[in-house]
Coordinates of C-alpha atoms in Angstrom, one line a residue:
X297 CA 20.3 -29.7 11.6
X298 CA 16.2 -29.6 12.1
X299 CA 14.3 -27.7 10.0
X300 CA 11.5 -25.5 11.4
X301 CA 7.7 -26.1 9.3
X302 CA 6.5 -23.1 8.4
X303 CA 2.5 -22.7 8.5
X304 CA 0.7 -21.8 5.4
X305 CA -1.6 -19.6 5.5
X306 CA -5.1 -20.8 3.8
X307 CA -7.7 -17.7 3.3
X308 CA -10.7 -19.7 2.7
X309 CA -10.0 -21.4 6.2
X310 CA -10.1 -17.9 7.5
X311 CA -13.5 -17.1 6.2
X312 CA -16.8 -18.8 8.3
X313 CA -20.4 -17.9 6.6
X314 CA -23.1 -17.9 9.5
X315 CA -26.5 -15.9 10.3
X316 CA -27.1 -13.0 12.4
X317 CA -30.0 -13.3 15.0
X318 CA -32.7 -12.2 11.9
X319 CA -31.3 -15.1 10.0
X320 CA -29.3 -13.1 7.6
X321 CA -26.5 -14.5 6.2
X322 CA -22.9 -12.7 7.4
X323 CA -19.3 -13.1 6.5
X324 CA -16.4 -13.7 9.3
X325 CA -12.9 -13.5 8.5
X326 CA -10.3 -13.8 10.7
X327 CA -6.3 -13.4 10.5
X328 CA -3.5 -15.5 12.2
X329 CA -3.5 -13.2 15.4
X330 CA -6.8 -13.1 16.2
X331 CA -8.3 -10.2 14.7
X332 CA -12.0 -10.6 12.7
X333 CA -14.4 -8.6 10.5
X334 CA -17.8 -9.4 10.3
X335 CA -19.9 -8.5 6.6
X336 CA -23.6 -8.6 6.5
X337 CA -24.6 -9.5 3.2
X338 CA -27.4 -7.1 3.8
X339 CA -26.4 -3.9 2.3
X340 CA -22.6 -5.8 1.5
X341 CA -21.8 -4.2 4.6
X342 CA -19.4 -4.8 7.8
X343 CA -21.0 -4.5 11.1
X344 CA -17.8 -5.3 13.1
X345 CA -14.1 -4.7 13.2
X346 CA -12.4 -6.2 16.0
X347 CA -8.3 -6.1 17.2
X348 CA -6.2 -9.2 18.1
X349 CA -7.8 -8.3 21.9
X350 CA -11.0 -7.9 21.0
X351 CA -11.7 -4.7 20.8
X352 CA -14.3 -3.4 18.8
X353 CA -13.2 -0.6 16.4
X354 CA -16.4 0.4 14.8
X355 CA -19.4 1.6 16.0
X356 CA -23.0 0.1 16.0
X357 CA -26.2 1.6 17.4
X358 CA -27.8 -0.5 20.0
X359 CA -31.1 0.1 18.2
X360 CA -29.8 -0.7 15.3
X361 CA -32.3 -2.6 13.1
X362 CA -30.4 -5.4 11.1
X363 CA -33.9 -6.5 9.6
X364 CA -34.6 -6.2 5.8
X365 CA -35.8 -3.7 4.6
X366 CA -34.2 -1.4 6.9
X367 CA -30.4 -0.1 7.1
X368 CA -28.1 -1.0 9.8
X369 CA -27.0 2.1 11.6
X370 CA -23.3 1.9 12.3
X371 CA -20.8 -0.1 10.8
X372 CA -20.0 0.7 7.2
X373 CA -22.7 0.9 4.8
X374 CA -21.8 1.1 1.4
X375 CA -23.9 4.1 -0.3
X376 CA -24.3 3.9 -4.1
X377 CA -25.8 5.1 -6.6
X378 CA -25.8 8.1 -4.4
X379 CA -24.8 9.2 -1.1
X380 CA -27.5 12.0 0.8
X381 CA -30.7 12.7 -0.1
X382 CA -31.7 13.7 -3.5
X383 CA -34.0 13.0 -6.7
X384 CA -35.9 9.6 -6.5
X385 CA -33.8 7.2 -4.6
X386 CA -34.0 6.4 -1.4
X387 CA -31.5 8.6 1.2
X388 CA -27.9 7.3 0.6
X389 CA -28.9 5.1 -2.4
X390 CA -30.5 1.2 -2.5
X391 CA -27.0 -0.6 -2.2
X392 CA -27.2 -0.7 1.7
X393 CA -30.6 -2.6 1.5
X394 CA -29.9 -5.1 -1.0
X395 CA -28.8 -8.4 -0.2
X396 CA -25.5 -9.2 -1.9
X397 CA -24.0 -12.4 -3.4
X398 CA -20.7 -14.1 -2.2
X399 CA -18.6 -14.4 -5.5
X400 CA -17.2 -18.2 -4.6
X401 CA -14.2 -17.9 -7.2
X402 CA -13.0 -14.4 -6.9
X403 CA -9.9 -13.3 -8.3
X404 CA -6.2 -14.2 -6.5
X405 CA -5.0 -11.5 -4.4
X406 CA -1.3 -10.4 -5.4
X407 CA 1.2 -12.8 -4.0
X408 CA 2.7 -10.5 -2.2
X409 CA -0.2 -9.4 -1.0
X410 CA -1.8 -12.3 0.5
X411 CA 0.5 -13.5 4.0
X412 CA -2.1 -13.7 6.7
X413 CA -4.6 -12.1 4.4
X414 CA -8.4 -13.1 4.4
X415 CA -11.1 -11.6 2.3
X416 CA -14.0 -12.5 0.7
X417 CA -16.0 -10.5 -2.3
X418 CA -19.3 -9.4 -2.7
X419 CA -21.1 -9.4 -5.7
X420 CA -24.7 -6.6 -6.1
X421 CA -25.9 -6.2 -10.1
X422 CA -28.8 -4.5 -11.7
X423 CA -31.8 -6.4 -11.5
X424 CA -35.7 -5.4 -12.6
X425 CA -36.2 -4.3 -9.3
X426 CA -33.2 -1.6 -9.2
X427 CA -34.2 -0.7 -13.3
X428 CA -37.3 0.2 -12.6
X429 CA -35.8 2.9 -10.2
X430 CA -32.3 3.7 -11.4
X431 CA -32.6 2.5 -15.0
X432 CA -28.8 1.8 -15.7
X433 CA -26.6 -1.7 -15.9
X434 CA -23.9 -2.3 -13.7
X435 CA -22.3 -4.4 -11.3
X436 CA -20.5 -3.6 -8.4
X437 CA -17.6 -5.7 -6.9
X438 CA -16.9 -5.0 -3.1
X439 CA -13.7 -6.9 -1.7
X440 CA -13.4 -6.4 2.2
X441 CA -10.4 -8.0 3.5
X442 CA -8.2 -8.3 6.8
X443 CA -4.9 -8.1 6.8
X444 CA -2.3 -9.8 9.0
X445 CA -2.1 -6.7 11.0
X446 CA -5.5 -6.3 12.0
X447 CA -5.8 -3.5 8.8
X448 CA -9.2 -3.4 7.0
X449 CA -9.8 -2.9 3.6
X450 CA -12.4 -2.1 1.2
X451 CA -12.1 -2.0 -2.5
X452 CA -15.5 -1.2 -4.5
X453 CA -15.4 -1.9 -8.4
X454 CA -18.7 -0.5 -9.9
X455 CA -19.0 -1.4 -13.6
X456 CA -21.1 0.0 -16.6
X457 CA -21.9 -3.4 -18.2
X458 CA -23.9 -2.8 -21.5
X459 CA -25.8 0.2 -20.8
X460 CA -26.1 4.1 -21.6
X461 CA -23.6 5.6 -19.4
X462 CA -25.1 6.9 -16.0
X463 CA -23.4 9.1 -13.4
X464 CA -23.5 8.3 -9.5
X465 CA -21.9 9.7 -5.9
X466 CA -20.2 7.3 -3.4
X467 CA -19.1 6.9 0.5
X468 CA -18.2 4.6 2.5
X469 CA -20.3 5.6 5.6
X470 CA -17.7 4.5 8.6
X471 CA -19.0 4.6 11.5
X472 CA -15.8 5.0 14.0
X473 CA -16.3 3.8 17.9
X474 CA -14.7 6.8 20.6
X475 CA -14.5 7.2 24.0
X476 CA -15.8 10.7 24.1
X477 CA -16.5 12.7 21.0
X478 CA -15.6 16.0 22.7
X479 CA -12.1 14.2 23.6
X480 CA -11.4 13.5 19.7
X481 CA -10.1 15.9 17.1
X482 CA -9.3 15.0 12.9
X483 CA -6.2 16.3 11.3
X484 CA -5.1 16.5 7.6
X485 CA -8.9 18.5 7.2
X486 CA -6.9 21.9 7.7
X487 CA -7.3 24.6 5.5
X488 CA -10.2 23.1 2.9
X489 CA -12.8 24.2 1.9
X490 CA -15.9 22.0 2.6
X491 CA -20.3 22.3 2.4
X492 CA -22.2 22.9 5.4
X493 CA -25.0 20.7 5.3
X494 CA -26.3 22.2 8.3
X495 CA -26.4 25.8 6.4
X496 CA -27.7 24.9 2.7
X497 CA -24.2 23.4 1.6
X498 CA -23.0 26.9 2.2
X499 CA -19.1 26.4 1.3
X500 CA -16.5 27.6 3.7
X501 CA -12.7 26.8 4.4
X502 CA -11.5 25.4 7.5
X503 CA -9.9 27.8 9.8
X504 CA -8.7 25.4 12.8
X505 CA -5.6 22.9 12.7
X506 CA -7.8 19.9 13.5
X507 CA -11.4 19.4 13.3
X508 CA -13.3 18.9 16.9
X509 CA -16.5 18.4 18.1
X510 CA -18.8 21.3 20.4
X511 CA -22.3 20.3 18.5
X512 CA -23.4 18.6 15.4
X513 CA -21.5 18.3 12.5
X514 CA -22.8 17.7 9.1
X515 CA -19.8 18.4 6.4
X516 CA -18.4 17.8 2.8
X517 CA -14.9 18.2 2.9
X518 CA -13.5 18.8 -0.7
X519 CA -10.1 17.8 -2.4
X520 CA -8.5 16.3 0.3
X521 CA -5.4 14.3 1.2
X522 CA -5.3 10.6 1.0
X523 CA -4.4 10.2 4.6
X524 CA -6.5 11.5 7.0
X525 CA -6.1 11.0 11.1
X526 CA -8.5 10.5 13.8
X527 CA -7.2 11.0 17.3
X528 CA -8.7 9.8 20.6
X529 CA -6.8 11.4 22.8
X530 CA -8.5 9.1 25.8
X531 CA -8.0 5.7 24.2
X532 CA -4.4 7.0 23.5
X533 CA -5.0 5.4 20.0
X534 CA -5.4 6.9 15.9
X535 CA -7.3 5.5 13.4
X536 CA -5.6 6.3 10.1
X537 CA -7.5 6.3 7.2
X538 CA -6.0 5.8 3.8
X539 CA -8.4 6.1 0.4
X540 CA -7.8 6.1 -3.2
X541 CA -10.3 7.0 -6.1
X542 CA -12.8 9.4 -2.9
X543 CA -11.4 12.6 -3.3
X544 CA -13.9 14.3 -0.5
X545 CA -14.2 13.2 2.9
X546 CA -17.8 14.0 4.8
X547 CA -17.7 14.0 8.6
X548 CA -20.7 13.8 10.8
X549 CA -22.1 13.7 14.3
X550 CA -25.5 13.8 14.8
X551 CA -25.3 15.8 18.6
X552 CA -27.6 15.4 21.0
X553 CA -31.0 17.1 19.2
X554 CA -31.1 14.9 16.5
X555 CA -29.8 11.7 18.4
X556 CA -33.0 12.0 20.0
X557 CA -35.3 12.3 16.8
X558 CA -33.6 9.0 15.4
X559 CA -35.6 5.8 15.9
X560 CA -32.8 3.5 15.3
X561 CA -30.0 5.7 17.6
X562 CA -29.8 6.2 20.8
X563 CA -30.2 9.6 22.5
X564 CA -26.8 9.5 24.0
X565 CA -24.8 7.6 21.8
X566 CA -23.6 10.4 19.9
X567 CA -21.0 10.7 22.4
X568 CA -19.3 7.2 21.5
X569 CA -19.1 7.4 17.4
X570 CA -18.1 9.8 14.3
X571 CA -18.6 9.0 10.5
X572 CA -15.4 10.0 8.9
X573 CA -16.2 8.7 5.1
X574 CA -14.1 8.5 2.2
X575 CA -16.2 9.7 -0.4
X576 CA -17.3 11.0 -4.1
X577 CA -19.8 13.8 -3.8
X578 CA -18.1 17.4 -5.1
X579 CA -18.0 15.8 -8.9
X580 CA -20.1 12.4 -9.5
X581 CA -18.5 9.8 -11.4
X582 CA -19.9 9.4 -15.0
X583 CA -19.1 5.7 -16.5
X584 CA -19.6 5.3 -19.9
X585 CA -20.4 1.7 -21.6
X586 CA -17.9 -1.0 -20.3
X587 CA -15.8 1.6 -18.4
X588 CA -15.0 0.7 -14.3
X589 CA -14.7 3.0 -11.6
X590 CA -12.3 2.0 -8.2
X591 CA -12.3 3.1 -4.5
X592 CA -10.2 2.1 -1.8
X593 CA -10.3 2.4 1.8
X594 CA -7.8 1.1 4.5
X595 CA -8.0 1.4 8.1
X596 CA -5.7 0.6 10.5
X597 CA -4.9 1.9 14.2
X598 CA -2.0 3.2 15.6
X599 CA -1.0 4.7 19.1
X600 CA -1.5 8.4 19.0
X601 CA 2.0 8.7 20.8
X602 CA 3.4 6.9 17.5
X603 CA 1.1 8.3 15.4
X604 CA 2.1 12.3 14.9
X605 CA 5.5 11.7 13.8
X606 CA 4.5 9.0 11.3
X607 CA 1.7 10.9 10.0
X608 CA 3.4 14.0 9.1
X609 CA 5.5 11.6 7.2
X610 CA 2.7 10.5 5.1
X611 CA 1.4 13.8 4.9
X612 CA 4.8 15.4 3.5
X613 CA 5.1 12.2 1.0
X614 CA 1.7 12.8 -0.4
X615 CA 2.2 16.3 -1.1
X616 CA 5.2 15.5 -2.6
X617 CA 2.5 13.3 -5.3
X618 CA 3.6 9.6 -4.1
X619 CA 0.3 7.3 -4.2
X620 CA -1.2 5.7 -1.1
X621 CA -0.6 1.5 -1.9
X622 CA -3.1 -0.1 -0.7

């Protein structure tokens, strides 16, 4: 009786370092169906998400600058130490525009964890340059991997090395690619209270069953689920987005006015994305000497036609105080 070989599944094969068209260094992985990610090691952040056809899942301005010292705008930058505008730093924090580190020996991924899995992590630590702006010691671990279903995953691991303990906010700024922003509503927002940013971070509770989209939107959601879902009705598809350790979600569409005052955006693009970010804003995270901080996000897409039943299974388990496994 023949036997049939089985194909193992080597990570490191999956993973391809190259340069963008500024000559910055970027990370490919790739899973057994097809599926990629790319990671600028600018800012430690992924400018592309593509499906086993593909498709491109997140959105990137075509006036995006992907030139040091200047953010990418779209993708998913990381913001740390902060995320906004506020005291000395630079909006959303310096993380975007460093350039990270590939950690060559990272640790194993669980073995159950790793069929078809490819990841790679990135390493960003204090250096004179951050003290002299941000004087605390840390290092930050950022592990983006792609599953063997097309799921993407971020896991950041910021670290208080030897230092005085320091406080900072977080978000993972995802930019989502849709057909039609008018055409695309959020659920599991209902019924929380979140900060206008549009009206002094006035706070107010949510009064409609999903969240949609008539003008710009500028918003801290506060305390919310660990499953949130993004519908575009005309794509017919969900992006479902799981976080751990980001208890606030900010959502935000620039609209037409501002899209046109934003040198890296273009004036109609607002139609075609929406940041929907896990995120730590409400209550900073304070790390005291030696002490580590974790945030997960998965994303993954579904058909909406699938998607209602099986999210309000997910709601339902989470309010019953099961944890999200990422």
């Amino acid at each position: 009786m023949g036997h049939t070989a089985v194909a193992v599944w080597d990570h490191k094969a999956a993973i391809e370092i190259t340069k963008d068209w500024n000559g910055i260094d970027q990370v490919v992985l790739r899973n057994p169906h097809g599926a990629s990610v790319k990671i600028s090691l600018h800012g430690g952040q992924v400018t592309s998400w593509r499906n086993e056809h593909g498709e491109e899942l997140l959105f990137t301005s075509s006036k995006a600058s992907f030139k040091p010292p200047k953010a990418i705008r779209g993708g998913i930058p990381v913001c740390f130490p902060q995320f906004g505008n506020c005291a000395s730093l630079e909006q959303h924090g310096f993380a975007k525009n460093k350039i990270w580190t590939v950690d060559e020996n990272p640790p194993p991924l669980h073995p159950n964890d790793s069929h078809g899995k490819s990841f790679v992590d990135l390493l960003l630590k204090s250096t004179e340059e951050e003290l002299k702006c941000w004087p605390y010691s840390f290092e930050f671990r950022l592990r983006v991997s792609l599953a063997a279903d097309g799921d993407l995953s971020l896991i950041s691991r910021v670290r208080n090395i030897n230092g005085k303990p320091f406080s900072f906010s977080f978000a993972y700024h995802t930019y989502l690619l849709v057909s039609d922003i008018s055409e695309v509503r959020i659920e599991g927002l209902e019924t929380l209270d979140y900060l206008d940013n549009l009206r002094q971070k006035e706070r107010f509770t949510e009064q409609g069953d999903a969240v949609t989209f008539e003008s710009e939107v500028d918003r801290v959601y506060l305390h919310c689920p660990n499953v949130i879902a993004v519908l575009d009705h005309e794509r017919k598809r969900t992006y479902m987005i799981r976080k751990e350790g980001l208890p606030d979600v900010v959502v935000w569409n620039p609209w037409e006015k501002k899209s046109k005052s934003m040198v890296d955006f273009g004036d109609e693009e607002y139609k075609q994305m929406l940041c929907v970010d896990g995120a730590v804003m409400e209550k900073p995270i304070t790390l005291k000497r030696g002490e580590e901080w974790t945030g997960r996000l998965e994303l993954s897409v579904v058909p909406s036609s699938f998607c209602i039943e099986h999210f309000e299974t997910q709601r339902k388990s989470l309010r019953c105080g099961s944890n999200v496994q990422l």
